[in-house]
XYZ file of C-alpha atoms in Angstrom:
769
model
C 63.725 51.580 91.148
C 66.681 51.055 93.452
C 66.131 50.979 97.146
C 66.419 54.371 98.815
C 67.894 55.155 102.181
C 67.710 58.142 104.491
C 70.052 59.411 107.098
C 67.932 60.489 109.927
C 68.840 62.601 113.023
C 67.328 61.467 116.274
C 67.154 63.630 119.481
C 69.887 61.618 121.108
C 73.557 62.278 121.682
C 74.292 60.288 118.588
C 75.127 60.958 114.942
C 72.607 60.409 112.135
C 71.497 56.805 111.604
C 70.423 55.221 108.224
C 66.898 53.849 107.636
C 65.297 52.324 104.522
C 62.625 54.340 102.733
C 59.614 52.071 102.075
C 58.345 51.543 98.548
C 55.898 54.220 97.666
C 57.030 56.603 100.377
C 58.484 59.899 99.237
C 60.692 61.762 101.788
C 62.710 64.889 101.501
C 65.525 66.380 103.485
C 64.240 68.370 106.455
C 61.039 66.204 106.920
C 60.013 64.818 110.292
C 59.446 61.071 110.332
C 58.779 58.404 112.943
C 61.253 55.576 113.233
C 61.791 52.613 115.497
C 65.192 52.757 117.228
C 66.407 49.812 119.200
C 64.264 46.791 119.931
C 60.986 48.868 120.555
C 61.425 52.604 121.089
C 59.806 55.023 118.672
C 61.296 58.404 118.026
C 60.773 61.447 115.876
C 63.618 61.980 113.474
C 64.700 64.580 110.928
C 65.573 63.304 107.351
C 69.185 64.723 106.770
C 69.748 63.246 103.288
C 68.251 60.727 100.964
C 70.599 58.406 98.884
C 70.893 54.888 97.495
C 74.094 53.871 99.404
C 73.243 50.735 101.357
C 74.906 50.722 104.819
C 77.195 47.771 105.849
C 74.940 46.285 108.601
C 72.540 43.485 107.812
C 69.029 44.612 108.950
C 67.943 48.081 108.077
C 64.778 49.241 109.548
C 62.253 51.141 107.503
C 60.910 54.574 108.179
C 57.561 54.100 109.988
C 55.592 57.168 108.854
C 55.949 60.807 107.824
C 55.002 63.452 110.363
C 53.558 66.862 109.397
C 52.545 68.014 105.994
C 55.790 69.925 105.153
C 59.483 69.709 106.104
C 60.402 71.144 109.465
C 63.768 72.352 108.429
C 64.999 74.335 105.413
C 68.340 73.763 103.716
C 69.698 76.786 105.619
C 68.625 75.527 109.028
C 70.203 72.139 108.420
C 73.471 73.988 107.508
C 73.187 75.921 110.686
C 72.639 72.794 112.770
C 75.725 71.181 111.049
C 77.898 74.210 111.867
C 76.804 74.203 115.498
C 77.554 70.380 115.834
C 80.936 70.819 114.222
C 82.016 74.060 115.986
C 80.810 73.249 119.443
C 82.030 69.613 119.249
C 78.717 67.879 119.946
C 76.542 65.527 118.048
C 73.739 66.606 115.537
C 71.279 64.732 117.752
C 72.096 67.038 120.672
C 71.494 70.090 118.447
C 68.088 68.619 117.514
C 67.236 67.996 121.131
C 67.940 71.652 121.950
C 66.464 73.292 118.714
C 63.058 71.788 118.388
C 60.084 72.275 120.925
C 59.369 69.134 122.812
C 55.874 68.564 121.530
C 57.110 68.617 117.990
C 59.218 65.508 118.534
C 57.087 62.827 120.302
C 58.575 59.560 121.365
C 57.244 56.395 122.940
C 57.971 52.795 123.922
C 55.218 51.654 121.483
C 53.725 52.929 118.276
C 50.555 53.878 120.237
C 52.465 55.983 122.680
C 54.155 57.899 119.904
C 50.763 58.479 118.116
C 49.092 59.471 121.503
C 51.930 62.067 122.008
C 51.887 63.288 118.414
C 51.211 67.094 118.270
C 47.789 68.148 117.152
C 47.241 71.773 116.202
C 44.965 73.700 118.499
C 41.785 75.185 117.152
C 40.143 78.387 118.325
C 36.879 80.274 117.801
C 36.526 82.848 115.087
C 33.516 85.285 114.957
C 31.963 87.257 112.044
C 28.887 89.283 111.249
C 25.858 87.294 110.208
C 25.253 87.822 106.451
C 22.079 89.676 106.978
C 23.981 92.346 108.829
C 26.218 93.038 105.888
C 23.535 95.542 104.881
C 24.236 98.959 106.447
C 20.598 99.828 107.143
C 19.903 96.555 108.862
C 23.085 96.847 110.930
C 22.145 100.421 111.933
C 18.651 99.245 113.055
C 20.302 96.468 115.237
C 22.740 98.972 116.627
C 19.871 101.254 117.721
C 17.982 98.322 119.289
C 21.042 97.175 121.209
C 22.055 100.674 122.387
C 18.963 101.033 124.410
C 18.571 97.527 125.688
C 22.060 95.922 125.879
C 24.958 98.401 125.715
C 27.592 95.607 126.155
C 26.253 93.665 123.261
C 26.128 96.895 121.198
C 29.874 97.507 121.941
C 30.815 93.890 121.099
C 28.885 93.945 117.831
C 30.336 97.348 117.026
C 33.828 96.025 117.546
C 33.259 93.059 115.167
C 31.757 95.359 112.540
C 34.700 97.637 112.750
C 37.089 94.694 112.146
C 38.195 94.181 115.737
C 40.498 96.396 117.725
C 41.357 99.481 115.609
C 44.925 99.524 117.085
C 46.999 98.947 120.077
C 45.936 102.201 121.754
C 42.119 101.850 121.131
C 40.598 100.919 124.437
C 37.127 102.390 124.176
C 34.325 102.284 121.606
C 33.528 105.871 120.549
C 31.525 107.680 117.834
C 34.473 107.534 115.402
C 34.546 103.721 115.642
C 30.848 103.543 115.140
C 30.930 105.747 112.045
C 33.757 103.616 110.609
C 31.739 100.455 111.184
C 28.575 101.859 109.563
C 30.426 103.172 106.554
C 32.776 100.292 105.966
C 31.440 96.982 107.400
C 33.961 94.351 108.156
C 32.706 91.053 106.940
C 35.747 88.874 107.598
C 36.290 86.545 110.505
C 38.178 87.697 113.647
C 39.792 85.467 116.334
C 37.732 85.805 119.416
C 40.914 86.125 121.557
C 41.626 89.445 119.760
C 38.244 90.977 120.841
C 37.792 92.904 124.081
C 34.167 91.539 124.351
C 33.273 89.050 126.995
C 32.682 85.490 125.840
C 29.186 85.328 127.421
C 28.219 88.464 125.407
C 29.454 86.948 122.153
C 27.519 83.765 122.778
C 24.358 85.832 123.303
C 24.936 87.667 120.052
C 25.404 84.290 118.273
C 22.179 82.943 119.759
C 20.360 86.000 118.489
C 21.695 85.321 114.996
C 23.691 88.636 114.857
C 27.083 86.917 114.527
C 28.484 83.487 113.443
C 30.967 81.473 115.473
C 33.313 78.947 113.796
C 36.325 76.890 114.771
C 39.523 77.132 112.814
C 43.163 76.174 113.403
C 44.861 78.859 115.556
C 46.782 81.422 113.551
C 48.628 84.608 114.118
C 47.097 87.700 112.651
C 49.460 90.076 110.996
C 49.088 93.860 110.786
C 49.819 95.922 107.674
C 53.087 97.455 106.560
C 52.408 101.054 107.761
C 54.026 101.646 111.189
C 54.380 104.768 113.237
C 58.082 105.138 113.563
C 59.985 107.303 116.024
C 61.580 110.361 114.880
C 65.321 110.211 114.740
C 67.796 112.892 115.870
C 70.481 114.004 113.482
C 72.994 111.868 115.334
C 70.809 108.780 115.022
C 70.047 109.482 111.363
C 73.759 109.786 110.573
C 74.355 106.373 112.381
C 71.472 104.755 110.439
C 72.779 105.972 107.133
C 76.291 104.756 107.958
C 74.700 101.278 108.534
C 72.769 101.389 105.317
C 75.854 102.474 103.316
C 78.100 99.774 104.829
C 75.390 97.048 104.338
C 75.107 98.172 100.703
C 78.829 97.996 100.295
C 78.776 94.274 101.088
C 79.259 94.130 104.913
C 77.022 91.571 106.436
C 77.675 92.153 110.106
C 77.607 95.576 111.872
C 78.255 96.912 115.394
C 76.090 99.722 116.597
C 77.995 101.019 119.583
C 75.818 103.537 121.497
C 76.237 104.790 125.068
C 73.382 103.881 127.436
C 70.266 105.913 126.663
C 71.626 107.001 123.131
C 68.561 105.619 121.327
C 69.836 102.374 119.750
C 66.312 100.950 119.873
C 65.009 103.650 117.545
C 67.568 102.547 114.967
C 66.522 99.028 115.404
C 62.867 100.061 114.754
C 63.554 101.813 111.442
C 65.717 98.844 110.182
C 62.961 96.371 111.318
C 60.270 98.395 109.551
C 62.250 98.554 106.286
C 62.699 94.798 106.284
C 59.050 94.072 107.089
C 57.955 96.406 104.277
C 59.962 94.093 101.966
C 58.201 91.047 103.533
C 61.423 89.882 104.924
C 61.658 88.182 108.306
C 63.386 89.889 111.285
C 64.863 88.232 114.419
C 65.560 90.352 117.404
C 67.546 88.519 120.105
C 67.561 89.726 123.631
C 69.688 88.381 126.596
C 66.753 87.230 128.750
C 63.206 87.643 127.669
C 61.834 88.144 131.187
C 64.037 90.990 131.787
C 63.107 92.908 128.569
C 59.436 93.255 128.910
C 59.632 97.001 128.305
C 61.352 96.448 124.905
C 58.674 93.915 123.831
C 55.923 96.252 124.956
C 57.488 99.002 122.939
C 57.814 96.952 119.813
C 54.171 95.833 120.072
C 53.110 99.490 120.342
C 54.724 100.045 117.004
C 54.379 96.866 115.131
C 51.328 95.439 116.828
C 50.424 91.813 116.043
C 53.503 91.456 113.886
C 55.593 90.885 117.097
C 55.989 87.119 118.047
C 57.637 86.320 121.389
C 59.692 83.070 121.719
C 61.510 81.842 124.747
C 61.757 79.029 127.257
C 59.062 80.502 129.612
C 56.271 79.793 127.113
C 54.248 76.642 127.379
C 55.282 73.734 125.273
C 51.990 74.104 123.380
C 52.746 77.725 122.579
C 56.335 77.082 121.507
C 55.209 74.303 119.163
C 52.357 76.499 117.738
C 54.819 79.322 117.088
C 57.268 76.948 115.357
C 54.727 75.485 113.087
C 53.079 78.838 112.230
C 56.454 80.309 111.260
C 57.108 77.181 109.173
C 54.060 77.875 107.143
C 54.685 81.595 106.841
C 55.640 83.191 103.534
C 57.589 86.102 105.156
C 57.084 89.292 106.904
C 57.550 87.724 110.446
C 59.068 89.668 113.379
C 60.267 87.423 116.263
C 61.594 88.781 119.551
C 63.299 85.924 121.373
C 66.076 84.715 123.627
C 69.024 82.657 122.188
C 66.889 79.630 121.362
C 64.973 81.653 118.771
C 67.917 81.191 116.261
C 66.514 77.700 115.616
C 63.027 79.029 114.401
C 62.052 78.342 110.757
C 62.226 81.917 109.377
C 62.019 81.217 105.667
C 62.838 84.776 104.431
C 65.293 85.860 107.146
C 66.831 89.196 106.151
C 67.755 90.855 109.409
C 69.134 89.600 112.784
C 69.576 92.094 115.598
C 71.452 91.032 118.767
C 70.689 93.544 121.478
C 73.245 93.857 124.395
C 75.519 91.549 122.373
C 78.121 91.508 125.205
C 75.696 89.734 127.608
C 76.961 86.329 128.856
C 73.281 85.081 128.847
C 73.695 84.419 125.133
C 76.003 81.563 125.934
C 74.260 78.190 126.827
C 75.923 76.524 129.770
C 73.937 73.313 130.054
C 73.258 70.981 128.267
C 75.074 70.576 124.900
C 75.235 72.214 122.460
C 76.987 74.984 124.515
C 76.512 77.503 121.805
C 76.665 81.285 121.802
C 73.546 82.883 120.389
C 75.454 86.011 119.343
C 78.115 84.085 117.386
C 75.525 81.787 115.836
C 73.721 84.923 114.657
C 76.923 86.127 112.918
C 77.258 82.695 111.192
C 73.703 82.961 110.048
C 74.647 85.958 107.851
C 76.804 83.624 105.798
C 74.311 80.734 105.758
C 71.083 82.652 105.203
C 72.540 85.559 103.299
C 71.003 87.944 105.750
C 72.401 90.975 107.680
C 73.193 91.027 111.418
C 73.370 94.020 113.693
C 75.109 93.742 117.098
C 74.151 96.490 119.484
C 75.765 97.424 122.821
C 76.757 100.254 124.999
C 79.822 98.229 126.137
C 80.627 95.710 123.315
C 82.659 92.647 124.008
C 86.326 92.966 123.276
C 86.026 90.347 120.526
C 83.302 92.362 118.781
C 85.026 95.737 119.274
C 88.225 94.367 117.652
C 86.324 92.892 114.709
C 84.645 96.260 114.111
C 87.939 98.205 114.385
C 89.802 95.878 112.088
C 86.936 96.294 109.579
C 85.844 92.708 109.688
C 82.510 94.197 110.856
C 80.806 97.449 109.817
C 80.665 100.011 112.607
C 78.386 102.973 113.650
C 78.535 104.989 116.874
C 76.104 106.940 118.962
C 78.070 109.100 121.402
C 75.157 111.288 122.612
C 72.086 110.512 124.711
C 68.708 110.611 123.015
C 67.017 113.950 123.086
C 67.758 116.229 126.119
C 68.909 113.383 128.451
C 72.439 113.701 129.925
C 74.944 111.137 131.200
C 74.777 110.670 134.988
C 77.464 112.107 137.162
C 79.580 109.163 138.671
C 80.968 109.483 142.181
C 83.538 107.268 143.671
C 83.053 106.653 147.411
C 85.953 105.043 149.388
C 84.443 102.689 151.926
C 87.645 102.270 154.060
C 87.925 106.100 154.273
C 84.169 106.376 155.145
C 84.514 103.839 157.888
C 87.669 105.562 159.388
C 85.739 108.940 159.467
C 82.619 107.402 160.929
C 80.703 108.210 157.761
C 79.175 104.831 157.205
C 75.909 103.287 158.397
C 75.515 99.527 157.842
C 76.597 98.853 154.374
C 76.129 102.446 153.091
C 78.501 105.317 152.920
C 77.171 108.837 153.949
C 77.387 110.300 150.558
C 75.089 107.577 148.990
C 72.510 107.971 151.936
C 72.482 111.763 151.390
C 71.904 111.303 147.633
C 68.951 108.779 148.302
C 67.479 111.183 150.933
C 67.644 114.084 148.527
C 66.057 112.111 145.731
C 63.273 110.893 147.922
C 62.551 114.528 149.094
C 62.136 115.505 145.378
C 59.728 112.640 144.804
C 62.352 110.689 142.788
C 63.496 107.050 142.984
C 66.657 105.119 143.725
C 68.133 101.754 142.647
C 70.746 99.818 144.628
C 72.838 97.123 143.052
C 74.487 94.311 144.881
C 75.627 91.324 142.757
C 74.974 88.829 145.435
C 71.578 87.463 146.498
C 70.569 86.162 150.002
C 71.265 87.847 153.337
C 74.891 86.916 153.616
C 77.325 84.799 151.589
C 78.321 82.605 154.564
C 77.863 82.161 158.406
C 80.854 81.552 160.663
C 81.859 81.036 164.181
C 83.914 83.898 165.605
C 85.379 81.729 168.226
C 86.777 78.775 166.365
C 86.390 79.890 162.702
C 83.889 77.123 161.597
C 81.942 77.930 158.426
C 78.769 76.254 157.184
C 79.536 74.345 153.914
C 77.514 72.310 151.605
C 77.780 68.496 152.241
C 77.599 67.847 148.509
C 79.610 70.811 146.974
C 82.865 72.417 147.950
C 81.370 75.755 148.647
C 80.019 77.729 151.626
C 76.174 77.967 152.243
C 74.484 81.248 151.717
C 72.289 82.546 154.511
C 68.769 83.559 153.725
C 67.033 85.344 156.536
C 63.719 84.877 154.837
C 62.993 81.400 156.106
C 66.037 81.373 158.199
C 67.878 78.821 156.200
C 71.251 78.002 154.666
C 71.180 77.317 150.905
C 73.738 76.023 148.368
C 73.405 77.987 145.166
C 75.009 75.212 143.206
C 72.966 72.085 144.093
C 70.048 73.615 146.003
C 70.836 71.915 149.328
C 69.051 73.525 152.223
C 69.492 73.266 156.036
C 68.544 75.216 159.097
C 70.897 77.622 160.906
C 72.591 75.931 163.911
C 71.678 77.469 167.251
C 75.335 76.982 168.374
C 78.565 76.338 166.513
C 78.596 72.631 165.579
C 82.332 72.574 166.109
C 83.092 74.312 169.507
C 79.496 74.242 170.874
C 80.169 77.586 172.525
C 79.088 80.622 170.457
C 76.277 81.435 168.044
C 77.268 81.558 164.410
C 77.182 85.042 162.715
C 76.420 86.088 159.051
C 79.408 87.507 157.207
C 79.286 89.733 154.072
C 76.075 90.924 152.667
C 73.518 90.245 149.870
C 70.400 91.844 148.578
C 68.165 90.612 151.455
C 70.439 92.431 153.926
C 70.523 95.582 151.821
C 66.683 95.642 151.589
C 66.348 95.281 155.364
C 68.944 97.956 156.166
C 67.664 100.477 153.689
C 64.083 100.039 154.894
C 65.248 100.763 158.404
C 67.260 103.886 157.263
C 64.352 105.257 155.306
C 61.150 104.026 157.153
C 58.873 106.218 155.063
C 60.121 104.876 151.791
C 58.599 101.978 149.955
C 61.300 99.454 149.336
C 61.271 96.362 146.971
C 63.818 93.824 146.018
C 64.251 91.914 142.740
C 66.453 88.871 142.514
C 65.898 85.171 141.634
C 64.829 84.427 145.267
C 61.745 86.564 145.300
C 60.860 86.819 141.442
C 59.621 83.227 141.652
C 57.375 83.572 138.615
C 56.841 85.806 135.581
C 53.727 87.381 137.280
C 55.674 88.262 140.382
C 58.569 89.653 138.343
C 56.192 91.836 136.357
C 54.419 93.021 139.427
C 57.662 94.170 141.025
C 58.695 96.038 137.789
C 55.165 97.581 137.351
C 55.199 98.970 140.901
C 58.550 100.541 140.440
C 57.712 101.914 136.999
C 54.459 103.468 138.319
C 56.404 104.886 141.349
C 54.525 102.820 143.847
C 58.017 101.805 144.928
C 60.628 104.323 145.942
C 63.804 102.211 146.214
C 64.546 99.004 144.250
C 67.288 96.740 145.460
C 68.448 93.983 143.121
C 71.167 91.888 141.384
C 71.905 91.875 137.732
C 68.248 91.596 137.119
C 67.772 95.239 137.549
C 70.458 96.156 135.044
C 68.932 95.074 131.819
C 66.490 96.504 129.438
C 64.871 98.988 131.820
C 64.044 102.657 131.216
C 62.619 104.243 134.500
C 61.791 107.867 134.282
C 61.936 108.591 138.039
C 65.435 107.071 138.788
C 67.872 109.872 139.682
C 70.204 107.919 142.016
C 71.919 104.502 141.462
C 74.203 102.944 144.111
C 76.701 100.164 143.329
C 77.384 98.753 146.722
C 80.289 96.381 146.389
C 82.260 97.077 143.205
C 85.264 95.092 144.506
C 83.265 91.870 144.413
C 82.913 92.402 140.643
C 86.619 92.875 140.104
C 88.169 90.266 142.316
C 87.153 87.113 140.378
C 89.723 84.518 139.133
C 88.770 85.120 135.475
C 90.685 86.880 132.780
C 87.404 88.477 131.689
C 86.679 89.894 135.269
C 87.723 93.574 134.489
C 85.756 93.664 131.229
C 82.720 92.177 132.809
C 82.905 94.518 135.828
C 83.182 97.556 133.491
C 80.258 96.308 131.402
C 78.042 95.550 134.442
C 78.794 98.913 136.201
C 78.176 100.868 133.055
C 74.870 99.029 132.570
C 73.809 99.836 136.171
C 74.864 103.411 135.826
C 72.831 103.726 132.689
C 69.640 103.274 134.718
C 70.143 106.716 136.149
C 69.425 110.105 134.562
C 67.419 108.752 131.525
C 65.920 112.261 131.304
C 67.032 115.930 131.481
C 68.641 116.007 134.891
C 71.397 113.430 134.306
C 71.138 111.724 137.672
C 73.994 110.515 139.889
C 75.680 107.138 140.456
C 77.659 106.338 143.623
C 80.142 103.479 143.404
C 81.188 102.166 146.799
C 84.652 100.558 146.658
C 87.701 99.850 148.885
C 89.900 100.433 145.819
C 88.982 103.882 144.541
C 92.263 103.998 142.518
C 91.511 100.737 140.578
C 91.894 101.440 136.795
C 88.618 99.897 135.968
C 86.842 102.043 138.615
C 88.350 105.112 137.223
C 87.497 104.130 133.658
C 83.789 103.637 134.633
C 83.814 107.021 136.454
C 85.185 108.793 133.331
C 83.080 106.626 130.948
C 86.285 105.622 129.308
C 85.344 102.506 127.375
C 88.187 102.992 124.883
C 90.698 103.135 127.675
C 89.334 99.876 129.286
C 89.464 98.135 125.962
C 93.023 98.996 125.024
C 94.284 98.185 128.559
C 92.557 94.739 128.521
C 93.534 93.971 124.975
C 97.182 94.625 125.807
C 96.927 92.075 128.739
C 95.163 89.572 126.554
C 97.668 89.699 123.882
C 100.484 89.371 126.368
C 98.971 86.368 128.003
C 97.424 84.804 124.941
C 93.692 84.971 125.649
C 90.735 85.868 123.405
C 90.457 87.646 121.072
C 93.995 86.632 120.195
C 93.427 82.896 120.852
C 90.481 80.445 120.885
C 89.705 78.572 124.085
C 88.229 75.183 124.694
C 87.726 74.003 128.215
C 87.442 70.369 129.108
C 85.893 69.435 132.463
C 85.985 65.890 133.830
C 83.588 64.798 136.527
C 83.521 61.694 138.682
C 82.804 60.620 142.328
C 86.239 59.035 142.711
C 88.848 61.810 143.036
C 91.829 59.398 142.513
C 90.405 57.922 139.276
C 89.514 61.353 138.170
C 93.080 62.803 138.515
C 94.546 59.777 136.748
C 92.138 60.180 133.914
C 92.774 63.918 133.646
C 96.528 63.416 133.630
C 96.268 60.850 130.873
C 94.116 63.039 128.753
C 96.437 65.966 129.333
C 99.411 63.887 128.212
C 97.661 62.793 125.051
C 96.617 66.268 124.150
C 100.155 67.663 124.693
C 101.530 65.133 122.271
C 99.366 66.845 119.659
C 99.049 70.433 120.872
C 102.188 70.925 122.940
C 102.254 73.935 125.197
C 98.813 75.046 124.070
C 97.349 72.604 126.710
C 97.003 73.899 130.263
C 96.218 71.703 133.261
C 95.069 69.503 134.858
C 93.724 72.009 137.372
C 90.985 72.160 139.960
C 88.415 74.859 139.345
C 87.487 77.306 142.279
C 84.506 75.029 143.234
C 85.940 71.562 142.653
C 83.024 69.500 143.919
C 79.355 69.734 142.999
C 76.642 67.352 143.793
C 79.099 64.805 145.166
C 81.151 64.738 141.970
C 84.735 66.053 141.802
C 85.795 68.212 138.952
C 89.172 68.646 137.163
C 89.681 70.949 134.228
C 91.869 71.325 131.186
C 92.196 74.366 128.883
C 93.292 74.307 125.256
C 94.501 77.591 123.696
C 94.798 77.745 119.855
C 96.272 80.869 118.325
C 94.210 82.738 115.769
C 96.707 82.094 113.003
C 96.308 78.227 113.312
C 93.579 76.356 111.604
C 90.585 76.090 113.984
C 89.010 73.324 111.926
C 92.194 71.206 112.048
C 92.453 71.766 115.851
C 88.805 70.574 116.273
C 89.480 67.533 114.196
C 92.513 66.594 116.234
C 90.688 67.264 119.517
C 87.617 65.213 118.426
C 89.871 62.354 117.583
C 91.775 62.372 120.925
C 88.500 62.738 122.911
C 86.991 59.744 121.107
C 90.054 57.614 121.940
C 89.772 58.772 125.644
C 86.109 57.980 125.952
C 86.717 54.477 124.416
C 89.180 53.645 127.214
C 87.182 51.114 129.384
C 88.939 52.488 132.398
C 87.337 55.875 132.062
C 84.004 54.871 130.610
C 82.013 56.259 133.660
C 83.770 59.642 133.692
C 81.748 62.454 132.397
C 83.545 64.729 129.961
C 82.181 68.222 129.195
C 83.618 70.079 126.273
C 82.937 73.895 126.039
C 84.089 75.829 123.037
C 84.659 79.554 123.603
C 83.852 79.240 127.332
C 82.658 82.252 129.375
């Protein structure tokens, strides 16, 4: 038999390497193997293909051993990895590094270290009734005995006999449960973690011989196929039928465009239930898992143990367990996850839902691959043969254009769910309010009046300011000195909590100077305002109100975050101040007033997407108000009340915003009429960096001509003591994107091979946000 070889992907920024397959070893594409790379390092690799073509180099190392009892990647998953590496201009090894949980790919300087780090599945305790209690008369006798002497043991035994928790809403053992247990005794095993009973009580029952305790590999129990689905309004039913019809006609990707509060989630639920009933797998992507706890809780109320959460906040052990459990599954899985969930091994994937598809959180910034989870989901429809649904109240311009040019299917929800009404949006001129003396601190009188009236009615308010900290910077009013980061070309943000200056780019922290370091005369004063200052001022204006703040400074853990949200949801908090964290995935009954405090800050950004992002963010914030019958009110404070985007938000004119922005994008050759690739060069020597950027720009212009812009310095041109220079490549939609990537890859390879520039870091970002 001829010698066999395997191309193996390693978790390094490298292409696949070829290893020899030892005699007697059978390997298949997608399997995990241990290999020695370099003089001594052992890595976990993924077999990409097996062949009999001997490579040119002399010594070919053999595969050391096979890991896991079945392949980790399917053919479809490998195709997705290949596409991501090709499209986002990175190595397949970088995709592996991002896609697989850390514990599933051990490595070590020796074979012993690799074996020591190799993942071992976790076991857990399962309990079941002792065989002698399978008799109803004997079980009834034990029940009567425990009822009088040990009520907690009775409740625990009753729960086991009834087959565990009878549903997500069953919190107390009652006569109905007892009758069910006596008439239909559950004799199977139940994972101890699924029982409400205390561990000590279960041990006591085991010691008495009433139950058996055994250890098994940890698994995920799945509920049945019968779900309590929400009723749909006629408007929702029509949208759902539109989607079904268009899917049946051959469309694989669809947009569900529904205004805030229109009930998009109810349509998701019906499509999910239909897919699970067919034993198909469902993937529901959300922008940030920590910000969508309400959505996950709602899905669990309907689908119970079918729901699997997957995101970066889980422990490495939990992420690895989830991956391997899904890899063994035969279908019927429902995963709710952040963008990294696209890499999970869902063998029978039939439906991918991308909620809030416009959200920039779907784009990975660091490290490579800098992929967009939404775009990967769309590509998965071709690779996996599944269907994708993109949902949003304010779709991205790219998605909207695809839907209205019939590349995607399209369904719309233009009414709020049930009796809820859209909020009334009020534009408040901050300059006019200041001239008329109708402004206190950072608040116009009309907003304060609305908050006061809401509190008097026992309702709640939310205040949005898209900047954390107390003030964006501190300055000297005498000489103009401003505190700046010594490592980044950016001002330091003042945080009153702790009385410190913080760089939000590198994390540098320093104290606030008592006197101006430059003129030594006056004290420095904070300028501008952030969420800390808003929280302080609103608490002073409404001393009887309970005020809380939610941003990345005080939501330091998942527990703290959930506590802040739980307090507001249960109305233990009256006013919630926050950044973008308060805009996503929340549905609070008591909120009747929302204040947007500095809309101008959203609009005045040096970015061609600034107007689109500002509109989306303001509409998302406004959507938190009036989720019920009364509609609610939104007050937008701005110094530019006549700005077109402000007017479009006030009139809920999404179509007007889209058409205005698309006209500008087409005139200036920006997406969706062109594809962008940004190149960022970083180095500590600014002279060498500028020379390298100029040479790279010249090289690219010889191939792409006027499509290359730059070199140019970004707004923040020094971070962590490294200087930054950028180039931008625009390729029109009519040109071959594949050919452009090939040319760009070739030129970037030539550039990195230049010994003069070997220490320059080059970052390639395809479709940058």
